[in-house]
Structures are given as C-alpha cells and as structure tokens.
Amino acid sequence: KDNRSITDIRNALYKNSSTIMTTPTYFKSIVQKIGWEFQNVILVGEKLEDIFAKEIIDHKINLHNEYGPSECTICSSYAQISEAIHIGKPIANTQIYIVDKYMQLVPIGVTGELCIAGAGVGAGYLNRPELTAEKFIENPFGKGKLYKTGDLAYWREDGNIMYVGRNDFQVKIRGLRIELGEIESAISAVDGIEQSAVVVRKNEEGRQLICAFYTGKVTDAKSIRAEIGKRLPKYMLPHIITHIDTMPMTSSGKISRKTLPEVDLYAIDTAVEYVAPITEQEKVLVSAVEATLSTDKVGVMDNFFDIGGDSLKAIELISNLEKQGYHTDTKTIFDCDTVKELAQRLTVADTEVEIFDFSGDIPATDAQMRVYTAQSMQENSATYNVPYVFKADEVDIERLQASVNELIDRHEILRTHFENKDGSIIQVIDDTAECKVECLDNGNITEFVRPFDLSKAPLFRVGVYENTVMIDMHHIITDGSSMPVFFRELNELYMGRELNNTPVPYKRFAVESLDHTESEQYWLSVYTDELPVLEINTDFKRGQKQSFNGSAIYDTVDIELHNQILAFCKEQNITPYVFYMAAFNILLSKFSGNEDIVVGVPISGRDAKYLDTIGMFVNTIALRNKPVGTKTVLEFLQEVKENSVNAINHQDYPYGELVKKLDIHKPGRNPLFDVMFAYQSEQMTDVVFRDKKAELLPVPITTSKYDFTFNVMPRETDVVIMVEYCTDLYKERTMKRFINGYKLLLQQMLEAKG
C-alpha cells in the first residue's frame, strides 16, 4: 500500500520475529543485513559449520539444528546445539539406521550411509519407478519402507548423530578421494571469510580442477592456501580461488553451485607450485611418474609420495624409468624431496638385453620354503589359502574359462606343483595342468575353500555361483602384489583384449644368484644385542605348540582424521605408512611395557622386472624400533622412517636366513616376532571385472599365523583396520581394546607433535 519493497517487508518481519527457520547460508545473509536480533534460530537444509555455529551461540541465540530430506517429510532428527555440532536424535515415530555398503549396521563412531524409516517416509518419486526402487527399499530392520539418503554420518557415544557429508559430494582427482565439504569447511574457517563453495570443473584438456569461491574480506589466494594447508593434504588444495561479492542462492536458501561464475581454468595460481619439466631427465621422469600414478600435470616441484606414491609404486616407477633408458633405486626415491631432485640423480640404465635360458631343476625359493614347511606341519589345513570373492553384474562361464586357460598358459607358476627330489624341494612346471571353472550349488565360501595337495597342479581354483566369482589360491604361488596382476589380466582377457607384454617367468627369480652380503651385514648389525621378546598379557595361556586358530574384527578410522594425518605427514616429509607404523609400535609398548619392539612387516620382495609376474615374492622383514618414553613424537617418527628406509633397501635378505644366523628357537612362538603390521593401498584391495569395479565380498577368517596382525587399509571414505588374531590366545573384546587404543594414539600423536 505504501510501495515498500518486498525486501523491506521481509526485513521488517525478521526484525520483529524472535524465531527464524532457514538454511545456514541464508541466515548468514540475513544477519549481515539486519544483525543478530533473534532469540531462536532453527537451521535446516545444509551442513552447519563449526565457525558459524559458534558465532550464533556467542550472540546468545538459542541454536537448533534439524536434519531431514524432503523424501521423509523434511524433519527426521533434531538437536539443540550448545557446543559440538550434530544433528541430534530421531524425532518421534522415526527410525534412523547407519549402514555400510552391504546394508549392515555399523558400530558407534564408524561412518556409513544414513537411512530413514518410519511414519515420515514418502511413497517414492512421481513417474520415476527405477529411482524409487533404488532409494525406497523394504526396511530390513523393521516394517515398512526405508529411504537411503545418500548422506554420510556416524553415531556418537551419547546417541546423537554426526553428519559427515554427501556421498555424491566426493570426487576423485588423480586417483585420490576429495571431499569438497572438507575444503569448504577449511576455507570458511579462515579469518574474514564469510561463505565458501567448492566445485570441480574440467578444462579443455580434460584436466579436473578444484575451484573455490568465497565471500567476505578479499584475501590473497596464496595466503588462503597456506592457511587451509594446515588442515588439508596438498592434493586437496584448490587450484583456483576466486572472491565473489555475493554467493548465488537457490529459491530454498541453499548455495547454488550450478550458477557460480565461470573462471579462467588456465589461470592456476602459482601457489600450487606447478613447474614444468625442462631437462630431458625431468621430462622422462615426469612422464614415468604420471604413468605410474595414473595422473597428469605432475610438476618438478611435486613430491612423489605427496601425490599418491608408496613403496610398491616406487618399484613400478623404477620399471617405467628403465623402459625409457634410465635407472634409480628405492632409497634414492625416498631420499629426494622433489621430482626435480630425483631427476638430477637418475643414471643411464644398462640397455643390454638379457637372455634367460634355464633347463635344470627349479628350486623352491626361500619364501616358498617357509610356506611349504609350515604347510607340511598341518597338511589338511587351509591356513595358507588366499581366497577372494567378488560379485559381478554378469558372468559368462565360457568366457571366464577361456580367460583362466590363457592365464595358465601365460604364467608358468599357475601350472606348477612341488616335489621332494633327493631331500630338496623343487618346482615342477606341469604343462598338462588345467583349472576347470566350478559351477557351484551355493555361495558358501567356506565350502569352496579347501586344502591343496602341493604335489598336484594347479594350486588354484575358480568357482562361480550365480553372479559371484570365487578364487582360491595357495600362498606358495601368489602374494598380495600378485593378485592385482591376476585380476587385471583376468579382466583384460575376459573383455577380449590382448596382453602385449610378456611377464618374466617366476622360475628366473628362483634360480638367479643374488649377493646378499651387504644386506646380511645390515640385518645382523640390527640384532647384535639381546633379542627383545614382546610380552603382552593374553586371555588364554600360551601352549607349547603354536595355534593357528583365528578370527578377525574390523573397525575404521574417520576420513577426516586420516586427511589430517596425510597433511601432517607432508609437513614432516614422511609417508602415511611411517605414521601408522609408529603408532602401532607405541601401542605395543603401552600394552607390554617394552621399549624395544620387533614387528613383522610383509614386503614385496620383487624388483622392477617382476612387476607383471605372478608368484610368491613376498619377504618378511623384522623391523626393530625403540619407542622410549623420553623421545618426542617427531623424534620417533624420524627414527621409524630411517629404519623403514634401511629395511626396504635391504629387503632382499631372506627372513629364514636371518633366523638361522641368529639361531633362534622359541617353542610355541614365531622366532623373531609375534605380531605383524601391514599397510595396504586401495589399489591392492580393488577388483575390476567386465571393466567395472566389482563388489568384493568379505571372506570369513578362521586362521591366524601370528598372535595378531594389524592391517591398515585406506579407502575412499575411511581407513579400515582389520585385526586378525589367534583365538586360542585372545578374546575379541581384548582386540577391540587394542583397536580403540590405536585410534586414540593416532589422534594424540597429531595433538602432541612435539
């Protein structure tokens, strides 16, 4: 009537209201215009950031946080916030479940997908039956329908729910998982910045770039990147950071990422330190690193381990370099901080073609002899079987059989058995060996996995039940680094593609003569004094004969903590393996009282020429560290790094030979150590079949070769901790205590860096 604008009317309503319900983004814009004149604010629709929540509470406003998708009638959980931000507990007549990818409930503290059931769940999507069937499923935990939100969350000890983010707000760049929400949180926490939004865009060359937009105080991009670099690993830092006056909004008050302004995707800020290669060595090395890590735009100022490298990738890098006429070694790769420095230390490789011709008896290798001896002591046991089970969308039995046949022809080890000839164990290649794919009556893996007779080839089997494929191999012909080769080639052959490379036969590894003198001297120098014995209290008395009965439990480390660890490792120039291994040593010291710890560590045992060879290469190294209480965390981390690099450089010395030289006899126990630690990259736990990532199914674990083994396995959404333990020594609850203590140590090591 008096021609006041809609905005004026709206502002007048806000000023005369004691309570407002809106999204966090929209509420920020309101308080910027009219101030903090509210008694209560109910925030919905978006993740509430810590900094903004604290600001609201500091203004004496009662803060309420509601969570719920439109598919479940908007509100499904509620919380009044006073300190830590969470989304509270389910409202009346609503049930919330947090599940893993197998729709199994996850424990407290473990991130999973949040699912909702109850009176508020809708009927589905209008005229979209396929999406409805995918998202609205029968409730496996109760009555009615259950809605799969696609949101990630976990339960707190107090029964409240912590919201983590969206499944679809995660992307992969350079093969590394990027959580865009974490980047936004880090940017929003920078002093003077009000709002932030992060998206991924592709330039014309197809390169994915992280683009960040922010409102508030105009700040130098380099300064922002330096500040958020304290919280994020290098690979999560935005390539482009742009200031905008106002954040675009949707009609519902959320940030409209689709309408963020266009930016020059080639104006990458120099703070990312991209420097192009100049010399021939730099160009060759950059090309080899990009091929090794399946990435692009590697600069000479990058650190190999910062951008996805690990010890196994280092061996692959050596192989790729040798194909281009250059050579380096693992120690040099570990020693060099940048690609530029490593390029300066490359040497010209020996290009002479080696001819391998051998027709005599093929001896069992040291690694095979360890397995053969152990298997002989328990002939009807499947302790040394290596089973894998994966689910595909479709399996053609004939194509699978043809692929298996080609694999047997390609790799001699797959048609090898073992014989005792005049007191020596030898490998015998049986060219008549066949592996017929078994058509199974059920999907019970425990029935499929059964003992092998080492005198009969092949020492692996393949079975199919519906769309589930089962693989069972004996450890004497394979190891953890061989299985990715097996599955990669199986997929290529199944898809009808030729394998152009010719793998070096495993028998060459068995007969080649290596000089272990230097490595022997190193390992004997490590154990010149009294050998430590790890004495951790067991739940059951240790018998005179070692027991191999076992089980396993699983837990996870939150991805946010893992990313903090990655950022810290970058600062300290150490690998994540070193950090997790150091924490494990401290854990053992805390539970045993020992300050001299020996841990068994599996190591690949193969050099560059055997990267495409299937076989038992893995060696075990007895890594000795001393987590003395007077050392700082940083000092101990550097000690573990140095010891690990030295061990890798002398990994060729057979563990069995070291035991013989030290003349160790411990009835009922392993000679040098009772516990193992393994850190596995995600690539080693993935299976691709029919050119699609297959669903790996869990395999029941009923054996344990050691007192217990800690397996740390980083994934896209979290880090899995799998502990395999001897059930004749420990109860499950004791192992849970170990895991809880380990997770606590990881956090404390970050907080007590000095």
Short mmCIF file of C-alpha atoms in Angstrom, two decimals, residues 358-672:
data_model
loop_
_atom_site.label_atom_id
_atom_site.label_comp_id
_atom_site.label_asym_id
_atom_site.label_seq_id
_atom_site.Cartn_x
_atom_site.Cartn_y
_atom_site.Cartn_z
CA PHE A 358 67.34 -72.49 -17.88
CA SER A 359 66.53 -76.18 -18.17
CA GLY A 360 67.60 -77.71 -14.85
CA ASP A 361 65.66 -78.34 -11.63
CA ILE A 362 63.94 -75.21 -10.34
CA PRO A 363 64.48 -74.87 -6.59
CA ALA A 364 61.75 -73.59 -4.31
CA THR A 365 62.54 -70.03 -3.27
CA ASP A 366 63.19 -69.06 0.35
CA ALA A 367 59.69 -67.56 0.59
CA GLN A 368 58.14 -70.73 -0.86
CA MET A 369 60.15 -72.92 1.51
CA ARG A 370 58.72 -71.05 4.52
CA VAL A 371 55.20 -71.76 3.27
CA TYR A 372 55.99 -75.35 2.22
CA THR A 373 57.46 -76.19 5.64
CA ALA A 374 54.55 -74.62 7.51
CA GLN A 375 52.00 -76.39 5.27
CA SER A 376 53.77 -79.73 5.77
CA MET A 377 53.23 -79.41 9.51
CA GLN A 378 49.45 -79.12 9.01
CA GLU A 379 48.68 -80.95 5.78
CA ASN A 380 44.89 -80.78 5.93
CA SER A 381 44.76 -77.08 6.76
CA ALA A 382 43.73 -74.16 4.59
CA THR A 383 45.81 -71.70 6.66
CA TYR A 384 47.86 -70.73 3.61
CA ASN A 385 44.95 -70.44 1.16
CA VAL A 386 44.35 -66.99 -0.32
CA PRO A 387 40.63 -66.70 -1.19
CA TYR A 388 38.87 -63.81 -2.96
CA VAL A 389 35.14 -63.47 -3.61
CA PHE A 390 33.60 -60.77 -5.78
CA LYS A 391 30.17 -60.08 -7.17
CA ALA A 392 29.70 -59.00 -10.80
CA ASP A 393 26.58 -57.84 -12.63
CA GLU A 394 27.01 -60.71 -15.09
CA VAL A 395 29.31 -63.74 -15.55
CA ASP A 396 29.75 -65.70 -18.78
CA ILE A 397 31.16 -69.11 -17.74
CA GLU A 398 32.68 -69.88 -21.14
CA ARG A 399 34.46 -66.53 -21.39
CA LEU A 400 35.70 -66.90 -17.82
CA GLN A 401 37.01 -70.41 -18.56
CA ALA A 402 38.82 -69.18 -21.69
CA SER A 403 40.38 -66.34 -19.68
CA VAL A 404 41.58 -68.73 -16.96
CA ASN A 405 43.08 -71.02 -19.60
CA GLU A 406 45.03 -68.13 -21.12
CA LEU A 407 46.30 -67.10 -17.70
CA ILE A 408 47.61 -70.62 -17.07
CA ASP A 409 49.40 -70.56 -20.44
CA ARG A 410 50.84 -67.13 -19.71
CA HIS A 411 52.14 -67.75 -16.17
CA GLU A 412 54.14 -70.93 -15.51
CA ILE A 413 53.60 -70.59 -11.76
CA LEU A 414 49.87 -71.25 -12.28
CA ARG A 415 50.69 -74.73 -13.59
CA THR A 416 53.41 -75.52 -11.05
CA HIS A 417 53.50 -78.17 -8.30
CA PHE A 418 56.20 -79.16 -5.81
CA GLU A 419 58.24 -82.34 -5.36
CA ASN A 420 60.89 -83.59 -2.96
CA LYS A 421 63.91 -84.61 -5.01
CA ASP A 422 66.79 -86.12 -3.06
CA GLY A 423 65.88 -84.08 0.00
CA SER A 424 65.44 -80.78 -1.88
CA ILE A 425 62.09 -79.21 -2.67
CA ILE A 426 61.79 -78.26 -6.32
CA GLN A 427 59.20 -76.58 -8.53
CA VAL A 428 57.83 -78.66 -11.38
CA ILE A 429 56.04 -76.95 -14.28
CA ASP A 430 53.21 -79.20 -15.50
CA ASP A 431 52.12 -78.17 -19.00
CA THR A 432 49.12 -80.52 -18.80
CA ALA A 433 47.63 -78.78 -15.75
CA GLU A 434 44.09 -77.47 -16.15
CA CYS A 435 41.79 -75.41 -13.94
CA LYS A 436 38.16 -76.12 -14.71
CA VAL A 437 35.79 -73.39 -13.51
CA GLU A 438 33.48 -74.98 -10.95
CA CYS A 439 29.74 -74.30 -11.20
CA LEU A 440 28.78 -74.11 -7.52
CA ASP A 441 25.49 -75.09 -5.88
CA ASN A 442 25.70 -72.30 -3.31
CA GLY A 443 27.70 -69.23 -2.41
CA ASN A 444 29.24 -70.66 0.76
CA ILE A 445 32.91 -69.67 0.57
CA THR A 446 33.87 -71.93 3.48
CA GLU A 447 32.83 -74.97 1.41
CA PHE A 448 34.73 -73.71 -1.63
CA VAL A 449 38.00 -73.08 0.23
CA ARG A 450 39.66 -76.41 0.97
CA PRO A 451 43.24 -77.71 1.41
CA PHE A 452 45.52 -78.08 -1.61
CA ASP A 453 47.84 -81.00 -2.33
CA LEU A 454 51.14 -79.26 -3.13
CA SER A 455 52.21 -82.18 -5.31
CA LYS A 456 49.38 -81.57 -7.81
CA ALA A 457 48.95 -78.61 -10.14
CA PRO A 458 47.23 -76.27 -10.47
CA LEU A 459 47.38 -74.82 -6.97
CA PHE A 460 44.41 -72.56 -7.53
CA ARG A 461 40.72 -73.00 -8.24
CA VAL A 462 37.92 -70.85 -9.66
CA GLY A 463 34.20 -71.21 -8.96
CA VAL A 464 31.01 -69.40 -9.91
CA TYR A 465 27.67 -69.23 -8.14
CA GLU A 466 25.12 -67.09 -9.99
CA ASN A 467 26.99 -63.75 -10.41
CA THR A 468 29.50 -64.43 -7.65
CA VAL A 469 33.05 -65.43 -8.62
CA MET A 470 35.31 -67.24 -6.13
CA ILE A 471 39.09 -67.52 -6.47
CA ASP A 472 41.17 -69.68 -4.13
CA MET A 473 44.97 -69.84 -4.47
CA HIS A 474 47.68 -71.34 -2.35
CA HIS A 475 50.06 -68.78 -0.92
CA ILE A 476 53.03 -70.75 -2.27
CA ILE A 477 52.26 -69.47 -5.80
CA THR A 478 50.97 -65.97 -5.06
CA ASP A 479 51.23 -62.96 -2.78
CA GLY A 480 49.48 -59.64 -2.16
CA SER A 481 51.23 -57.91 -5.06
CA SER A 482 50.47 -60.76 -7.48
CA MET A 483 46.70 -60.67 -7.01
CA PRO A 484 46.25 -57.22 -8.66
CA VAL A 485 48.20 -58.62 -11.64
CA PHE A 486 45.96 -61.72 -11.73
CA PHE A 487 42.72 -59.72 -11.58
CA ARG A 488 43.90 -57.06 -14.05
CA GLU A 489 44.85 -59.66 -16.64
CA LEU A 490 41.72 -61.72 -15.98
CA ASN A 491 39.62 -58.65 -16.79
CA GLU A 492 41.60 -57.83 -19.95
CA LEU A 493 41.33 -61.40 -21.27
CA TYR A 494 37.64 -61.67 -20.34
CA MET A 495 36.99 -58.47 -22.33
CA GLY A 496 38.75 -59.99 -25.35
CA ARG A 497 41.81 -57.75 -25.31
CA GLU A 498 45.32 -58.98 -25.99
CA LEU A 499 48.08 -58.72 -23.39
CA ASN A 500 51.03 -57.30 -25.26
CA ASN A 501 53.70 -57.57 -22.58
CA THR A 502 55.50 -60.82 -21.72
CA PRO A 503 55.97 -61.32 -17.98
CA VAL A 504 59.34 -62.50 -16.71
CA PRO A 505 58.84 -66.14 -15.60
CA TYR A 506 58.88 -66.77 -11.85
CA LYS A 507 61.49 -69.52 -12.29
CA ARG A 508 64.03 -66.84 -13.17
CA PHE A 509 63.56 -65.34 -9.70
CA ALA A 510 64.05 -68.82 -8.23
CA VAL A 511 67.37 -69.55 -9.96
CA GLU A 512 69.02 -66.14 -10.19
CA SER A 513 72.04 -65.80 -7.93
CA LEU A 514 71.99 -62.71 -5.71
CA ASP A 515 74.71 -61.38 -3.47
CA HIS A 516 73.16 -60.86 -0.02
CA THR A 517 76.43 -59.99 1.72
CA GLU A 518 75.66 -56.30 2.33
CA SER A 519 72.06 -56.99 3.39
CA GLU A 520 73.16 -59.80 5.71
CA GLN A 521 75.65 -57.50 7.41
CA TYR A 522 72.95 -54.87 7.88
CA TRP A 523 70.42 -57.23 9.47
CA LEU A 524 72.99 -58.88 11.73
CA SER A 525 74.03 -55.40 12.91
CA VAL A 526 70.41 -54.66 13.86
CA TYR A 527 70.34 -57.72 16.14
CA THR A 528 73.81 -57.69 17.72
CA ASP A 529 72.49 -57.36 21.29
CA GLU A 530 69.91 -59.32 23.28
CA LEU A 531 66.77 -60.04 21.27
CA PRO A 532 63.62 -58.45 22.73
CA VAL A 533 60.56 -60.59 23.46
CA LEU A 534 57.14 -58.93 23.30
CA GLU A 535 55.21 -59.90 26.42
CA ILE A 536 51.59 -58.77 26.17
CA ASN A 537 49.13 -60.36 28.56
CA THR A 538 46.99 -62.97 26.83
CA ASP A 539 43.46 -64.04 27.76
CA PHE A 540 44.40 -67.73 27.50
CA LYS A 541 47.62 -69.49 28.42
CA ARG A 542 50.04 -69.96 25.54
CA GLY A 543 50.52 -73.63 24.65
CA GLN A 544 53.75 -75.47 23.91
CA LYS A 545 52.65 -75.82 20.28
CA GLN A 546 51.70 -72.78 18.26
CA SER A 547 47.99 -72.48 17.50
CA PHE A 548 46.75 -71.22 14.13
CA ASN A 549 43.06 -70.94 15.08
CA GLY A 550 41.92 -67.42 14.41
CA SER A 551 39.31 -64.83 13.69
CA ALA A 552 39.19 -61.18 12.68
CA ILE A 553 37.46 -57.97 13.70
CA TYR A 554 37.04 -54.74 11.75
CA ASP A 555 36.91 -51.06 12.62
CA THR A 556 37.53 -47.80 10.78
CA VAL A 557 39.41 -44.55 11.15
CA ASP A 558 37.39 -41.49 10.16
CA ILE A 559 38.47 -40.00 6.83
CA GLU A 560 38.81 -36.53 8.38
CA LEU A 561 41.40 -37.85 10.83
CA HIS A 562 43.17 -39.68 8.00
CA ASN A 563 43.33 -36.47 5.96
CA GLN A 564 44.84 -34.66 8.95
CA ILE A 565 47.42 -37.44 9.16
CA LEU A 566 48.20 -37.05 5.44
CA ALA A 567 48.68 -33.30 5.88
CA PHE A 568 50.93 -33.86 8.90
CA CYS A 569 52.98 -36.47 7.01
CA LYS A 570 53.52 -33.94 4.22
CA GLU A 571 54.83 -31.41 6.75
CA GLN A 572 57.24 -33.94 8.22
CA ASN A 573 58.27 -35.48 4.88
CA ILE A 574 57.23 -38.97 5.92
CA THR A 575 54.84 -41.49 4.35
CA PRO A 576 51.49 -42.40 5.96
CA TYR A 577 52.91 -45.90 6.45
CA VAL A 578 55.57 -44.49 8.79
CA PHE A 579 52.94 -42.65 10.86
CA TYR A 580 50.64 -45.66 11.24
CA MET A 581 53.58 -47.99 11.92
CA ALA A 582 54.96 -45.65 14.59
CA ALA A 583 51.56 -45.56 16.29
CA PHE A 584 51.47 -49.37 16.26
CA ASN A 585 54.89 -49.55 17.93
CA ILE A 586 53.76 -47.12 20.63
CA LEU A 587 50.60 -49.18 21.15
CA LEU A 588 52.64 -52.36 21.69
CA SER A 589 54.92 -50.51 24.07
CA LYS A 590 51.96 -49.23 26.12
CA PHE A 591 50.38 -52.68 26.42
CA SER A 592 53.63 -54.56 27.09
CA GLY A 593 55.83 -52.08 28.95
CA ASN A 594 58.62 -52.85 26.44
CA GLU A 595 60.62 -50.04 24.85
CA ASP A 596 62.35 -52.32 22.34
CA ILE A 597 59.83 -53.62 19.80
CA VAL A 598 60.18 -56.01 16.84
CA VAL A 599 57.30 -56.16 14.36
CA GLY A 600 56.99 -58.37 11.29
CA VAL A 601 56.28 -56.46 8.11
CA PRO A 602 55.46 -58.07 4.74
CA ILE A 603 57.42 -56.50 1.91
CA SER A 604 57.02 -57.01 -1.82
CA GLY A 605 60.39 -58.72 -2.32
CA ARG A 606 60.35 -58.09 -6.07
CA ASP A 607 62.32 -55.68 -8.18
CA ALA A 608 61.08 -53.74 -11.19
CA LYS A 609 61.37 -56.51 -13.80
CA TYR A 610 58.93 -58.75 -11.89
CA LEU A 611 56.06 -56.26 -11.57
CA ASP A 612 53.90 -58.23 -14.06
CA THR A 613 54.89 -61.66 -12.73
CA ILE A 614 52.60 -63.80 -10.57
CA GLY A 615 54.39 -65.67 -7.83
CA MET A 616 55.41 -65.81 -4.18
CA PHE A 617 57.92 -62.97 -3.85
CA VAL A 618 56.90 -61.50 -0.52
CA ASN A 619 59.59 -61.43 2.12
CA THR A 620 59.11 -60.64 5.78
CA ILE A 621 61.32 -58.10 7.47
CA ALA A 622 61.72 -57.91 11.23
CA LEU A 623 61.53 -54.16 11.82
CA ARG A 624 63.05 -53.10 15.13
CA ASN A 625 62.17 -49.75 16.72
CA LYS A 626 62.62 -48.33 20.20
CA PRO A 627 59.66 -46.20 21.39
CA VAL A 628 61.45 -44.97 24.51
CA GLY A 629 59.30 -42.68 26.65
CA THR A 630 61.83 -39.84 26.65
CA LYS A 631 61.61 -39.39 22.86
CA THR A 632 59.24 -36.88 21.31
CA VAL A 633 56.70 -37.95 18.71
CA LEU A 634 58.66 -36.18 15.97
CA GLU A 635 61.91 -37.85 17.00
CA PHE A 636 60.32 -41.29 16.99
CA LEU A 637 58.66 -40.72 13.61
CA GLN A 638 62.01 -39.84 12.05
CA GLU A 639 63.54 -42.93 13.66
CA VAL A 640 60.82 -45.17 12.21
CA LYS A 641 61.28 -43.50 8.80
CA GLU A 642 65.04 -44.11 8.83
CA ASN A 643 64.67 -47.72 9.99
CA SER A 644 61.97 -48.40 7.39
CA VAL A 645 64.01 -46.99 4.50
CA ASN A 646 67.06 -49.02 5.59
CA ALA A 647 64.92 -52.15 5.84
CA ILE A 648 63.46 -51.60 2.35
CA ASN A 649 66.94 -51.11 0.92
CA HIS A 650 67.98 -54.48 2.41
CA GLN A 651 64.70 -56.32 1.82
CA ASP A 652 66.35 -58.93 -0.41
CA TYR A 653 67.81 -60.82 2.55
CA PRO A 654 65.58 -63.86 3.25
CA TYR A 655 63.91 -63.81 6.65
CA GLY A 656 64.57 -67.54 7.05
CA GLU A 657 68.31 -66.97 6.63
CA LEU A 658 68.28 -64.30 9.34
CA VAL A 659 66.55 -66.69 11.75
CA LYS A 660 69.18 -69.35 11.01
CA LYS A 661 72.06 -66.91 11.52
CA LEU A 662 70.63 -65.70 14.83
CA ASP A 663 70.00 -69.32 15.89
CA ILE A 664 66.61 -68.56 17.47
CA HIS A 665 64.40 -71.28 18.96
CA LYS A 666 61.13 -70.29 20.68
CA PRO A 667 58.78 -73.25 21.18
CA GLY A 668 55.15 -72.38 20.50
CA ARG A 669 56.06 -68.96 19.10
CA ASN A 670 57.40 -67.33 15.96
CA PRO A 671 61.18 -66.85 16.07
CA LEU A 672 61.76 -63.08 15.98
#
